Short mmCIF file of C-alpha atoms in Angstrom, two decimals:
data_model
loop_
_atom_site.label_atom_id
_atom_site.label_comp_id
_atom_site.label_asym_id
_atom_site.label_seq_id
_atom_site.Cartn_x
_atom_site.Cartn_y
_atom_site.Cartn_z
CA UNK A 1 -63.57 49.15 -81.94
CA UNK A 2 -64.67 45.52 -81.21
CA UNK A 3 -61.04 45.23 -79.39
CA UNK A 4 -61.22 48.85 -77.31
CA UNK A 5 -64.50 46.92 -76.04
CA UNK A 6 -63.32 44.20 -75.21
CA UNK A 7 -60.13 45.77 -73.63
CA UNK A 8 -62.22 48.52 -71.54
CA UNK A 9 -64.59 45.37 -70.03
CA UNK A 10 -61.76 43.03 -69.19
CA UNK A 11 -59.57 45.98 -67.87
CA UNK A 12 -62.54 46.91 -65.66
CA UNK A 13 -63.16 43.53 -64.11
CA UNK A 14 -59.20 42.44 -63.62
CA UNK A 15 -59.25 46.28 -61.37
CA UNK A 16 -62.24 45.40 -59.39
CA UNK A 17 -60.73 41.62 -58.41
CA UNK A 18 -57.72 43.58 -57.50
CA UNK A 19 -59.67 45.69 -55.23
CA UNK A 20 -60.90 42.40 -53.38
CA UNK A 21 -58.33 40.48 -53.69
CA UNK A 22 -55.41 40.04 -51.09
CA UNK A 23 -53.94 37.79 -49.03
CA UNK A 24 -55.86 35.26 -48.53
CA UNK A 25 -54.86 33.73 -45.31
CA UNK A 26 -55.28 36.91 -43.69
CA UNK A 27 -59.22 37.03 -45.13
CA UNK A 28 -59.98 33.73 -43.81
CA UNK A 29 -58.09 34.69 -40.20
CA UNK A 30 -60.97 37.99 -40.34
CA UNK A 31 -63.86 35.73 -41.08
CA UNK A 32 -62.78 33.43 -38.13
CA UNK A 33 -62.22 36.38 -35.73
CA UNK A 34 -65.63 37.90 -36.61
CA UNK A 35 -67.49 34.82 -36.70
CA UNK A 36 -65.84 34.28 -33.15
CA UNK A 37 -66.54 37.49 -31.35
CA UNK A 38 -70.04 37.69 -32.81
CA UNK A 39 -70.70 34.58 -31.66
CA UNK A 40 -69.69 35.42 -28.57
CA UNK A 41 -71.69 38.41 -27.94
CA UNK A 42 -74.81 36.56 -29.50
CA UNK A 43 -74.37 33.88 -26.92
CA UNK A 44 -73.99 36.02 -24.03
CA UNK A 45 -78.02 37.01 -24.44
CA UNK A 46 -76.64 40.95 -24.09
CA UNK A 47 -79.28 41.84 -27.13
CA UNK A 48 -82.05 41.20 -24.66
CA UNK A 49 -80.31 42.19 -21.24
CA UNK A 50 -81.88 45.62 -19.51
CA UNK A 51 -78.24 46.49 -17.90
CA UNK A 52 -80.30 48.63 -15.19
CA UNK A 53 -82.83 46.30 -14.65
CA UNK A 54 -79.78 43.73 -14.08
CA UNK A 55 -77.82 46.01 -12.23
CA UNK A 56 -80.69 47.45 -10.15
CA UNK A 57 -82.01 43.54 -9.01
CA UNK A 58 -78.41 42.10 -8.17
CA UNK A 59 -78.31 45.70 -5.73
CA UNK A 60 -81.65 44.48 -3.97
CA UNK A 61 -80.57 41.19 -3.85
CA UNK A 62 -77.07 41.90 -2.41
CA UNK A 63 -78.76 44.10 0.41
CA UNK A 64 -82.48 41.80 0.46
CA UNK A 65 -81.65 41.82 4.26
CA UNK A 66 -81.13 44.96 5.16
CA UNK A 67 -83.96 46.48 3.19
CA UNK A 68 -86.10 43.78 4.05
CA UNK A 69 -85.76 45.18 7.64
CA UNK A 70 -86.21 48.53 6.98
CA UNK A 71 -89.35 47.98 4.51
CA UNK A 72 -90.86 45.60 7.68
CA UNK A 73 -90.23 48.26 10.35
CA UNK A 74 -92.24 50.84 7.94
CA UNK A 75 -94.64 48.64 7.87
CA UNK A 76 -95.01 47.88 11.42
CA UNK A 77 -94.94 51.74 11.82
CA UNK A 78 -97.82 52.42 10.14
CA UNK A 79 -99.89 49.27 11.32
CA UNK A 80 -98.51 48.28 14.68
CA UNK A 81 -96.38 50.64 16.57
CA UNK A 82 -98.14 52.14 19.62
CA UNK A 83 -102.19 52.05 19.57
CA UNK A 84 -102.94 50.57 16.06
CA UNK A 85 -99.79 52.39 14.01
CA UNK A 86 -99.91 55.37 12.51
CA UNK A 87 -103.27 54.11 10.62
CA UNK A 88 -104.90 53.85 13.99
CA UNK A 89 -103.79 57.18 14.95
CA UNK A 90 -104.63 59.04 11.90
CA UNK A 91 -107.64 57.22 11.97
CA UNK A 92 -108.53 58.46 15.17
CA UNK A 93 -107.46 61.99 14.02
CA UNK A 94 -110.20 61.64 11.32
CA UNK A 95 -113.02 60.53 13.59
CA UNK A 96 -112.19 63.66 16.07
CA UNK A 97 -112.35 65.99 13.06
CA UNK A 98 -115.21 64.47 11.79
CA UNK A 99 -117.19 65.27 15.24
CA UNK A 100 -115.88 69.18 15.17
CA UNK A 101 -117.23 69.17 11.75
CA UNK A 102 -120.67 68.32 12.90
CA UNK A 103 -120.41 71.26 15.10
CA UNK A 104 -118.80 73.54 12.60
CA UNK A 105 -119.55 72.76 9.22
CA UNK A 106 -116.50 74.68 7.85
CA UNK A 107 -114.25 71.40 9.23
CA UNK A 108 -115.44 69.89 6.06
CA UNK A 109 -113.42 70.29 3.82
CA UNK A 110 -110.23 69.76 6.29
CA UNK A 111 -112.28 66.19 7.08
CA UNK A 112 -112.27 65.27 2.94
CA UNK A 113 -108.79 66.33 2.79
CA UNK A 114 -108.36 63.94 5.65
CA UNK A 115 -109.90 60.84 4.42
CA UNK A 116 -108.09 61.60 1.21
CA UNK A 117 -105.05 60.82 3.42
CA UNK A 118 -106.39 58.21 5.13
CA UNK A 119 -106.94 56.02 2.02
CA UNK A 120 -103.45 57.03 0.80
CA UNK A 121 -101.89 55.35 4.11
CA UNK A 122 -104.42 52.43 3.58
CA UNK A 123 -102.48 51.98 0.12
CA UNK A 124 -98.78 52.67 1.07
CA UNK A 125 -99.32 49.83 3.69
CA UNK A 126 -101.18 47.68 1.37
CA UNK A 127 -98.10 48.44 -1.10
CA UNK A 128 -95.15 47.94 1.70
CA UNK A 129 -96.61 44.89 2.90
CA UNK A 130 -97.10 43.58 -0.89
CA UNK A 131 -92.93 44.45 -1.28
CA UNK A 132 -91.83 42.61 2.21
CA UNK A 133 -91.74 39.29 -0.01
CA UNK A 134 -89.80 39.86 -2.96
CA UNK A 135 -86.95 40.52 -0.71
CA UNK A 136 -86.13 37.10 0.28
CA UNK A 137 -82.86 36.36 -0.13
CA UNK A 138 -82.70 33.86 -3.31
CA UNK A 139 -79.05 32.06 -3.45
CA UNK A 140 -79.70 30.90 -7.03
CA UNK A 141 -81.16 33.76 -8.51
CA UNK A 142 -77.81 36.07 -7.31
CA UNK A 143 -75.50 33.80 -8.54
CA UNK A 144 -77.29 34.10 -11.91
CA UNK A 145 -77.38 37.54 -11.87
CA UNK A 146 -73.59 37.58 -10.70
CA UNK A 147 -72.91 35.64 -13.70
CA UNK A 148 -74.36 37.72 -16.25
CA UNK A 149 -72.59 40.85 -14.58
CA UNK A 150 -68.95 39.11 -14.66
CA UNK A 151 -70.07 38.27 -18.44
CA UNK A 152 -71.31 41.60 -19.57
CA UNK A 153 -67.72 43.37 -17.64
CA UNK A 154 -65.65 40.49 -20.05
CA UNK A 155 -67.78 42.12 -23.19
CA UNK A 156 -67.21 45.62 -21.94
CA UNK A 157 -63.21 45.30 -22.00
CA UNK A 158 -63.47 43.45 -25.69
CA UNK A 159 -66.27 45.28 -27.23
CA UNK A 160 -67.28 48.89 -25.68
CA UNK A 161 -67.78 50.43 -22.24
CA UNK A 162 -71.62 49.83 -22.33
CA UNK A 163 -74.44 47.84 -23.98
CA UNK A 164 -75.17 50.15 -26.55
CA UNK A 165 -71.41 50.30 -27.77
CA UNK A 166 -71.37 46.60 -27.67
CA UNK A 167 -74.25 46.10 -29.92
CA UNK A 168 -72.87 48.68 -32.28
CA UNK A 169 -69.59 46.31 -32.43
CA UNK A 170 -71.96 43.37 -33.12
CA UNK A 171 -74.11 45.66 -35.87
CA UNK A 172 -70.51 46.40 -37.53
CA UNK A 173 -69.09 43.06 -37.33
CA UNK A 174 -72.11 41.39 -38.88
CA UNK A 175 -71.92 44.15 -41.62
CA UNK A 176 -68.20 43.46 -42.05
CA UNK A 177 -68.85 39.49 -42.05
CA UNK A 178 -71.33 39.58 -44.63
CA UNK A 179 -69.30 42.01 -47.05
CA UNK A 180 -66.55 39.11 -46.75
CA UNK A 181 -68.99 36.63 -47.54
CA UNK A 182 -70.23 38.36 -50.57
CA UNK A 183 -65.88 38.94 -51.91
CA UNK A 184 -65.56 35.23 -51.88
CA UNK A 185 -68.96 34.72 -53.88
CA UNK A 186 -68.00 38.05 -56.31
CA UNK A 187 -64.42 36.59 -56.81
CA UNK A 188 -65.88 33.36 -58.10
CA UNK A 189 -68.41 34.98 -60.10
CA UNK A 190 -65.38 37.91 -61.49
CA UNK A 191 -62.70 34.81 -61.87
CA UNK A 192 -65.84 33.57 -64.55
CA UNK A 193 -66.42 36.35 -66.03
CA UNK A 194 -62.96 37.27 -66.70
CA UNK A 195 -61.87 34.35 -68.56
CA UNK A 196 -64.73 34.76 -70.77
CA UNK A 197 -64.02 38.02 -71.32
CA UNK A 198 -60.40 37.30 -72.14
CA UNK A 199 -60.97 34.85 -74.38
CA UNK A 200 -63.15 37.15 -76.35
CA UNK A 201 -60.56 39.70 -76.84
CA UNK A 202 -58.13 37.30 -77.58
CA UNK A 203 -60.06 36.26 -80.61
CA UNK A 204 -60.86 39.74 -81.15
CA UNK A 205 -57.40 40.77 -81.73
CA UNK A 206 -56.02 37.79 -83.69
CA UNK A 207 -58.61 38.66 -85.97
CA UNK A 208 -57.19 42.44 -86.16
CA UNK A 209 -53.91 41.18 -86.23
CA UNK A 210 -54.72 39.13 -89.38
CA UNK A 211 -56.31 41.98 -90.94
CA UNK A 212 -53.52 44.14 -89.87
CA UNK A 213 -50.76 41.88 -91.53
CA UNK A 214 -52.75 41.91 -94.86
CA UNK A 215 -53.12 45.42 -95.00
CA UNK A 216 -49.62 46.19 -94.32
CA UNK A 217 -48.76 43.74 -97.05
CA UNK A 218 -50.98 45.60 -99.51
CA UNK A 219 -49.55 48.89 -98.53
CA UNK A 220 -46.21 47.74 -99.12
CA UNK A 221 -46.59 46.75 -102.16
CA UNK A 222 -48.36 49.73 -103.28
CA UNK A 223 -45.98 51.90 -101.95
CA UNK A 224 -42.90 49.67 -103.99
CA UNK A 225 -45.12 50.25 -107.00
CA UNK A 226 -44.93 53.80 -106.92
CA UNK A 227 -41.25 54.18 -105.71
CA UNK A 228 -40.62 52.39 -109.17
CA UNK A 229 -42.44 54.83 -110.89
CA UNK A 230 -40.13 56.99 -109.21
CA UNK A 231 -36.91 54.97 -110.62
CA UNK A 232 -36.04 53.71 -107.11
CA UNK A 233 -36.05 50.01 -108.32
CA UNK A 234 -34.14 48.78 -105.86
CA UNK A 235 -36.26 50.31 -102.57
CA UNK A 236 -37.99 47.99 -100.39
CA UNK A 237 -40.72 48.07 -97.72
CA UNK A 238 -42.50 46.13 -95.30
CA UNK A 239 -44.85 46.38 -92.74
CA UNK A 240 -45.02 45.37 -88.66
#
C-alpha cells in the first residue's frame, strides 16, 4: 500500500511536468514575442486613445480653413450682413410685433414665442463666435495627431482592425505571458517535489523487496518440506 502511494503521487506529478514541459527554446522565443508586442501596444498609449475623438480632431484640423470660413460667414450672417444681421432684423421683427400686440392683445403669445427666438439667436451667435478660435490651424498639434493615426493603422495590421480588438490582443497576451511565467516557477517547484517523491518510493520498495525476498525464501522452504512428506526428496523450489 505504502508503494501504490507513493507510485500514484509520483506518477501524477512526472504527467503534469509533461504537460508543461516542451521545448524549451521555443518557450523562451513566446515569452520574448509577447513581452515584445505587449510592450508595444502599451507604449503606443492606445489604452487611453478615444479613436473618434482622434479621428474626429485630425478631420477639423485638416479642413481648420475651410470651416473656419464657413463658421465666420455664419457668424457675420447673423450679426453683420445687411442692417445689423439677422439679429438686427429679427430684432426689429420683435419690436413690430410687440406694437400690434399692444393693439391686439392676442399677438401675445406670437411676441413670447418670438423673444423665445430671439434669445436662441443671441446664443447660437454667442456659441459660433466662441468656435471661430479653436479652428486655427496648429502645425504641431496635426503632426501629433498624424502620428498617433500612422501608429494606431501599424497596430491595426498586427493586432485587430480596431481599438477594441487590439486591447483584447493585449488582455490575451498578458493572460498568456503570465501563464508562462507561472510554468517556469511550477516546473521548479514540480522538478522539487518529484525527486522527493522518488526518493520516497525508492525506499519504499527496497523495503518491499526485502520483505518480498524473505517471504519467498520461507515459502520455499515450506513448500520443500511438504514435497518430502510427499517422497519427492529430490524437488526443489525457489522464489523471484
Amino acid at each position: 500500500d505504502k508503494v501504490q502511494k507513493n507510485y500514484e503521487e509520483l506518477s501524477v506529478l512526472l504527467n503534469e511536468q509533461e504537460k508543461l514541459g516542451g521545448d524549451s527554446r521555443e518557450f523562451a522565443r513566446r515569452v520574448d514575442l509577447l513581452q515584445f508586442q505587449i510592450q508595444e501596444i502599451e507604449d503606443s498609449g492606445v489604452e487611453t486613445l478615444n479613436e473618434e475623438e482622434l479621428l474626429n480632431r485630425f478631420q477639423v484640423l485638416r479642413h481648420a480653413e475651410k470651416i473656419s470660413k464657413l463658421v465666420s460667414e455664419t457668424q457675420r450672417v447673423l450679426e453683420e450682413e445687411g442692417d445689423g444681421g439677422a439679429l438686427g432684423l429679427f430684432s426689429t421683427a420683435v419690436g413690430r410685433l410687440q406694437d400690434a400686440s399692444k393693439v391686439d392683445p392676442e399677438l401675445d403669445k406670437l411676441v413670447e414665442t418670438a423673444k423665445l427666438i430671439q434669445e436662441n439667436l443671441n446664443q447660437l451667435s454667442f456659441d459660433v463666435s466662441k468656435k471661430i478660435d479653436g479652428y486655427i490651424f496648429n502645425p504641431s498639434e496635426f503632426d501629433e495627431l498624424s502620428d498617433k493615426i500612422d501608429a494606431l493603422n501599424k497596430l491595426k495590421k498586427k493586432y485587430g482592425n480596431s481599438t477594441v480588438e487590439i486591447l483584447k490582443f493585449l488582455e490575451q497576451s498578458r493572460e498568456e505571458l503570465k501563464a508562462l511565467s507561472s510554468r517556469e516557477e511550477r516546473l521548479g517547484v514540480l522538478s522539487s517535489e518529484i525527486e522527493k517523491t522518488a526518493e520516497k518510493y525508492s525506499q519504499a520498495a527496497s523495503q518491499l523487496s526485502v520483505k518480498r525476498s524473505k517471504s519467498g525464501e520461507e515459502l520455499a522452504s515450506q513448500v520443500v518440506g511438504t514435497l518430502k512428506e510427499l517422497g519427492l526428496t529430490h524437488a526443489q523450489m525457489g522464489v523471484q
